[in-house]
Amino acid sequence: MNGSTGSPDRAPASEGGAGEQLELVRAELKKARARAKPRTNPKATTGRLPVARVVVNKGVLVIDQYFDYSVPVDLDETAQPGVRVRVRFGARVVKGRREGGTLIDGFVVERLAASDYAGPLAPLSQVLSPEPVLSPELLRLCRAVADRYAGTLADVLQLAVPPKHGRAEAAPLPDPLPAPAPPPAGSWSRYPQGPAFLSALAAGGAPRAVWTALPGGSWAAELALAVASALASGRGALVVLPDGRSVAQLDAALLELLGSGHHVALTAEHGAEERYRRWLAVSRGSVRAVVGTRAAMFAPVRELGLLAVWDDGDDRHSDERAPYPHARDVLLLRAAEVGAAVLIGGLTTTVEAAQLLHTGWARPLAADREQVRRSAPLVRTVSDRDQSDDAAARAARLPSHAWRVAREALERGPVLVQVPRRGYVPRLACTRCREGARCAHCAGPLALPGADGVLTCAWCGRTEADWHCRECGGTGLRAQVVGTRRTAEELGRAFPLVPVRTSGRAEVLASVPDAPALVVSTPGAEPVAEGGYAAALLLDGWALLGRADLRAGEDALRRWTNAAALVRPREQGGTVVVVAEETLRPVQALVRWDPAGFAALELGERAELRFPPVSRMASVTGSAASVEDLLGLLRLPEGGDVLGPVPVRGRPAGGGAPGGPGAEPLERVLLRVDPGRGAALAAALKAAQVAQLVRRSAEPVRVRVDPPDIG
């Protein structure tokens, strides 16, 4: 081996070896500097539409705008609107031309004949892919979402357009299949307006409905019929579901109804490359229907005819990345833009859906009461009074009535036991009537944050020295203790010959066989039983009802109903036992199986108290100095309220646990405006954040419009 190319430690010590190695090192350094040096000799600019308007992939509010670049001749053909490009951002003007800057990715928005910027333009550095992934329709949607949630276009594009994969782009895609024939109404005939809804879809109409689905597990087949009806009109369809399990159910139903090639499923389980391949099939028009989790809300379906969301009350529909859009609201924005049909479905009805019905924007799609009674299981309650007289309930936390129901049901099949997961924090409630304790000033939830026993509002921070219940006048308060410990072990001892299976965070079961077994599950992780469960026990109802959250009752009813819908109808002996106070509104709604009525009552109560969705809210969270600084810069719309600040648990800079050692003290304020002023609130928040960033007067804050958890 030549000494000049080997390892320095092993090279022979010759007279010229060191000099040769030094020359090699100098040559390599010179090459490295040449590679790192930015291009200072711009290529000739094309004469046809020489300006490319670009949105750069940098989610900073102060640069939430388009930037103009010149188009070199060699990039003229590929630098078309919608493609990914790489540009130098932050370049300086040196001797009449742009130099330096940082390479950053972006998208070409449009090509122009001239720029309104008077100075020299930096050239596009590279076209990363000739694939036009950002259509004008998708760009308008992303801009609307950014404006609604006081965010940046770049952040929304991060959610809407998946990362590029070269192999997926190079793979050929088949031509789209012809439109299928309109399907029969099938089980939609159980709903008086069901067949007419499908017929309107198949005829190219745009009906808008809030669908309260019947229990029994037929919802996936019914959604598949709605998608097939939209496809029959020659249009596309998009369905967003809360999790991969429900996507798999609808995917299987569509394959059974239409066969392969008409739709794709988009979930994180498919992997980045396969997901991008499927996304391209939609973008190029090879596939006209998409079913997926919340990221699919931006899927570029062509000629949309139907936009549907299933179980829109599930918190997984709200994205945890800035600007935190909700799938339901994004689909409503898309429907308004393209004039597509809308189907908001679930076993329960959210208050937001009830508002759409109240305003007449959508029509109800529900079965009559007789059909509901035939489809739903029998629901019984066990109250606190019943448990206080029950020695078995005090000893084993399983009331005698629930034990008897489980014992009888186990002779016919599996029994579901729903136990709230750890971490639910209950709110305070009246000891006498169980009504939640609310602030007299803003109606926010009252809490005991310290050891001094002083009631404090979680919204506005005011203390309540002389609280009394507005419903019954009582002065006593209670906080229900969450009881989820050793549930499986206790049931195993109570039923020693019956297998006990668990489904929760560690392992979520998809299904269980139709055989006697106790299935202990946390809410949302209930497996489907073949043939349905013989019974269900919904334990620790106050752990759900007592949460310090505006949506506690609505969410408890949704979780109970989703579990109870897996139980056989009452005609087949299906029984549900819910351990909660029988007089409470959510419990009564479950007993009557009337989620739409519950949502309508909740909407009326929130209208009285100016709660969302009747009003619009935003939360601002940060250090005390940052929040105060932003409020000083904020120009609230007329009639806006500031509730707070109140302390919230912080997270240390090193990424430790909230509230632990080194955690930064944080504060939160809630901003409330009247209906119709949500856009003005978002614009005001965005302007205040930009001013704060420009002035660098304080650390940035976290802004969330329409927060799902406001207390």
mmCIF file of N, CA and C in Angstrom, residues 187-197 208-215 222 343-349 357 362-375 593-597:
data_model
loop_
_atom_site.group_PDB
_atom_site.id
_atom_site.type_symbol
_atom_site.label_atom_id
_atom_site.label_comp_id
_atom_site.label_asym_id
_atom_site.label_seq_id
_atom_site.Cartn_x
_atom_site.Cartn_y
_atom_site.Cartn_z
ATOM 1 N N SER A 187 -79.023 -1.322 5.050
ATOM 2 C CA SER A 187 -79.465 -1.016 6.411
ATOM 3 C C SER A 187 -79.782 0.460 6.606
ATOM 4 N N TRP A 188 -79.505 1.297 5.606
ATOM 5 C CA TRP A 188 -79.947 2.692 5.694
ATOM 6 C C TRP A 188 -81.468 2.795 5.692
ATOM 7 N N SER A 189 -82.149 1.736 5.299
ATOM 8 C CA SER A 189 -83.617 1.753 5.315
ATOM 9 C C SER A 189 -84.168 1.851 6.729
ATOM 10 N N ARG A 190 -83.350 1.568 7.728
ATOM 11 C CA ARG A 190 -83.807 1.695 9.115
ATOM 12 C C ARG A 190 -83.973 3.157 9.530
ATOM 13 N N TYR A 191 -83.385 4.067 8.754
ATOM 14 C CA TYR A 191 -83.513 5.506 9.021
ATOM 15 C C TYR A 191 -84.516 6.091 8.026
ATOM 16 N N PRO A 192 -85.532 6.796 8.474
ATOM 17 C CA PRO A 192 -86.545 7.324 7.545
ATOM 18 C C PRO A 192 -85.951 8.150 6.401
ATOM 19 N N GLN A 193 -84.896 8.941 6.671
ATOM 20 C CA GLN A 193 -84.297 9.775 5.628
ATOM 21 C C GLN A 193 -83.085 9.109 4.971
ATOM 22 N N GLY A 194 -82.747 7.898 5.378
ATOM 23 C CA GLY A 194 -81.543 7.250 4.883
ATOM 24 C C GLY A 194 -81.522 7.012 3.383
ATOM 25 N N PRO A 195 -82.516 6.333 2.801
ATOM 26 C CA PRO A 195 -82.505 6.102 1.350
ATOM 27 C C PRO A 195 -82.465 7.392 0.537
ATOM 28 N N ALA A 196 -83.184 8.431 1.010
ATOM 29 C CA ALA A 196 -83.175 9.704 0.283
ATOM 30 C C ALA A 196 -81.789 10.347 0.323
ATOM 31 N N PHE A 197 -81.082 10.198 1.435
ATOM 32 C CA PHE A 197 -79.732 10.737 1.537
ATOM 33 C C PHE A 197 -78.810 10.067 0.522
ATOM 34 N N ARG A 208 -76.485 17.745 3.565
ATOM 35 C CA ARG A 208 -75.673 17.890 4.774
ATOM 36 C C ARG A 208 -76.469 17.315 5.940
ATOM 37 N N ALA A 209 -75.894 16.345 6.641
ATOM 38 C CA ALA A 209 -76.641 15.629 7.667
ATOM 39 C C ALA A 209 -75.780 15.360 8.883
ATOM 40 N N VAL A 210 -76.435 15.339 10.048
ATOM 41 C CA VAL A 210 -75.849 14.860 11.298
ATOM 42 C C VAL A 210 -76.497 13.521 11.584
ATOM 43 N N TRP A 211 -75.697 12.482 11.536
ATOM 44 C CA TRP A 211 -76.178 11.102 11.576
ATOM 45 C C TRP A 211 -75.952 10.505 12.964
ATOM 46 N N THR A 212 -77.044 10.154 13.648
ATOM 47 C CA THR A 212 -76.974 9.428 14.907
ATOM 48 C C THR A 212 -77.164 7.954 14.596
ATOM 49 N N ALA A 213 -76.061 7.217 14.572
ATOM 50 C CA ALA A 213 -76.088 5.824 14.113
ATOM 51 C C ALA A 213 -76.698 4.913 15.164
ATOM 52 N N LEU A 214 -77.325 3.871 14.696
ATOM 53 C CA LEU A 214 -77.894 2.854 15.581
ATOM 54 C C LEU A 214 -76.795 1.939 16.107
ATOM 55 N N PRO A 215 -76.976 1.399 17.308
ATOM 56 C CA PRO A 215 -75.985 0.441 17.818
ATOM 57 C C PRO A 215 -76.067 -0.877 17.056
ATOM 58 N N GLU A 222 -72.656 0.984 6.652
ATOM 59 C CA GLU A 222 -73.483 2.109 6.224
ATOM 60 C C GLU A 222 -72.625 3.260 5.689
ATOM 61 N N LEU A 343 -71.400 14.579 6.022
ATOM 62 C CA LEU A 343 -72.022 13.599 6.905
ATOM 63 C C LEU A 343 -71.210 13.556 8.191
ATOM 64 N N ILE A 344 -71.790 14.082 9.272
ATOM 65 C CA ILE A 344 -71.156 14.031 10.585
ATOM 66 C C ILE A 344 -71.843 12.931 11.370
ATOM 67 N N GLY A 345 -71.151 11.812 11.556
ATOM 68 C CA GLY A 345 -71.791 10.641 12.127
ATOM 69 C C GLY A 345 -71.165 10.173 13.415
ATOM 70 N N GLY A 346 -71.926 9.428 14.175
ATOM 71 C CA GLY A 346 -71.447 8.834 15.413
ATOM 72 C C GLY A 346 -72.595 8.179 16.138
ATOM 73 N N LEU A 347 -72.254 7.399 17.145
ATOM 74 C CA LEU A 347 -73.292 6.815 17.982
ATOM 75 C C LEU A 347 -73.900 7.859 18.898
ATOM 76 N N THR A 348 -73.183 8.955 19.121
ATOM 77 C CA THR A 348 -73.697 10.086 19.880
ATOM 78 C C THR A 348 -73.585 11.350 19.026
ATOM 79 N N THR A 349 -74.122 12.433 19.548
ATOM 80 C CA THR A 349 -74.108 13.718 18.848
ATOM 81 C C THR A 349 -73.330 14.725 19.677
ATOM 82 N N LEU A 357 -77.350 21.579 13.530
ATOM 83 C CA LEU A 357 -78.775 21.279 13.371
ATOM 84 C C LEU A 357 -79.634 22.466 13.795
ATOM 85 N N ALA A 362 -77.466 21.811 8.762
ATOM 86 C CA ALA A 362 -77.554 20.377 8.485
ATOM 87 C C ALA A 362 -78.898 19.852 8.963
ATOM 88 N N ARG A 363 -79.257 18.679 8.459
ATOM 89 C CA ARG A 363 -80.516 18.040 8.836
ATOM 90 C C ARG A 363 -80.220 16.778 9.632
ATOM 91 N N PRO A 364 -81.114 16.400 10.559
ATOM 92 C CA PRO A 364 -80.880 15.179 11.341
ATOM 93 C C PRO A 364 -81.110 13.928 10.503
ATOM 94 N N LEU A 365 -80.316 12.914 10.760
ATOM 95 C CA LEU A 365 -80.434 11.617 10.097
ATOM 96 C C LEU A 365 -80.433 10.574 11.207
ATOM 97 N N ALA A 366 -81.613 10.198 11.669
ATOM 98 C CA ALA A 366 -81.734 9.323 12.833
ATOM 99 C C ALA A 366 -82.916 8.389 12.659
ATOM 100 N N ALA A 367 -82.880 7.272 13.392
ATOM 101 C CA ALA A 367 -83.973 6.295 13.369
ATOM 102 C C ALA A 367 -85.079 6.738 14.313
ATOM 103 N N ASP A 368 -86.274 6.190 14.121
ATOM 104 C CA ASP A 368 -87.372 6.506 15.034
ATOM 105 C C ASP A 368 -87.187 5.745 16.348
ATOM 106 N N ARG A 369 -87.978 6.129 17.359
ATOM 107 C CA ARG A 369 -87.795 5.581 18.692
ATOM 108 C C ARG A 369 -88.027 4.077 18.745
ATOM 109 N N GLU A 370 -88.951 3.567 17.980
ATOM 110 C CA GLU A 370 -89.217 2.131 17.998
ATOM 111 C C GLU A 370 -88.014 1.353 17.477
ATOM 112 N N GLN A 371 -87.397 1.852 16.415
ATOM 113 C CA GLN A 371 -86.216 1.184 15.874
ATOM 114 C C GLN A 371 -85.054 1.258 16.858
ATOM 115 N N VAL A 372 -84.916 2.380 17.552
ATOM 116 C CA VAL A 372 -83.860 2.520 18.553
ATOM 117 C C VAL A 372 -84.053 1.506 19.669
ATOM 118 N N ARG A 373 -85.278 1.346 20.145
ATOM 119 C CA ARG A 373 -85.535 0.386 21.224
ATOM 120 C C ARG A 373 -85.227 -1.040 20.788
ATOM 121 N N ARG A 374 -85.493 -1.361 19.536
ATOM 122 C CA ARG A 374 -85.203 -2.724 19.061
ATOM 123 C C ARG A 374 -83.703 -2.972 18.927
ATOM 124 N N SER A 375 -82.946 -1.933 18.665
ATOM 125 C CA SER A 375 -81.513 -2.107 18.398
ATOM 126 C C SER A 375 -80.647 -1.974 19.631
ATOM 127 N N TRP A 593 -81.332 6.082 25.667
ATOM 128 C CA TRP A 593 -80.610 6.039 24.396
ATOM 129 C C TRP A 593 -81.036 7.220 23.523
ATOM 130 N N ASP A 594 -80.772 8.425 24.072
ATOM 131 C CA ASP A 594 -81.172 9.661 23.397
ATOM 132 C C ASP A 594 -80.003 10.645 23.384
ATOM 133 N N PRO A 595 -78.925 10.353 22.664
ATOM 134 C CA PRO A 595 -77.775 11.270 22.642
ATOM 135 C C PRO A 595 -78.076 12.596 21.960
ATOM 136 N N ALA A 596 -78.963 12.594 20.963
ATOM 137 C CA ALA A 596 -79.287 13.846 20.279
ATOM 138 C C ALA A 596 -80.023 14.801 21.212
ATOM 139 N N GLY A 597 -80.938 14.262 22.034
ATOM 140 C CA GLY A 597 -81.629 15.102 22.999
ATOM 141 C C GLY A 597 -80.685 15.679 24.032
#
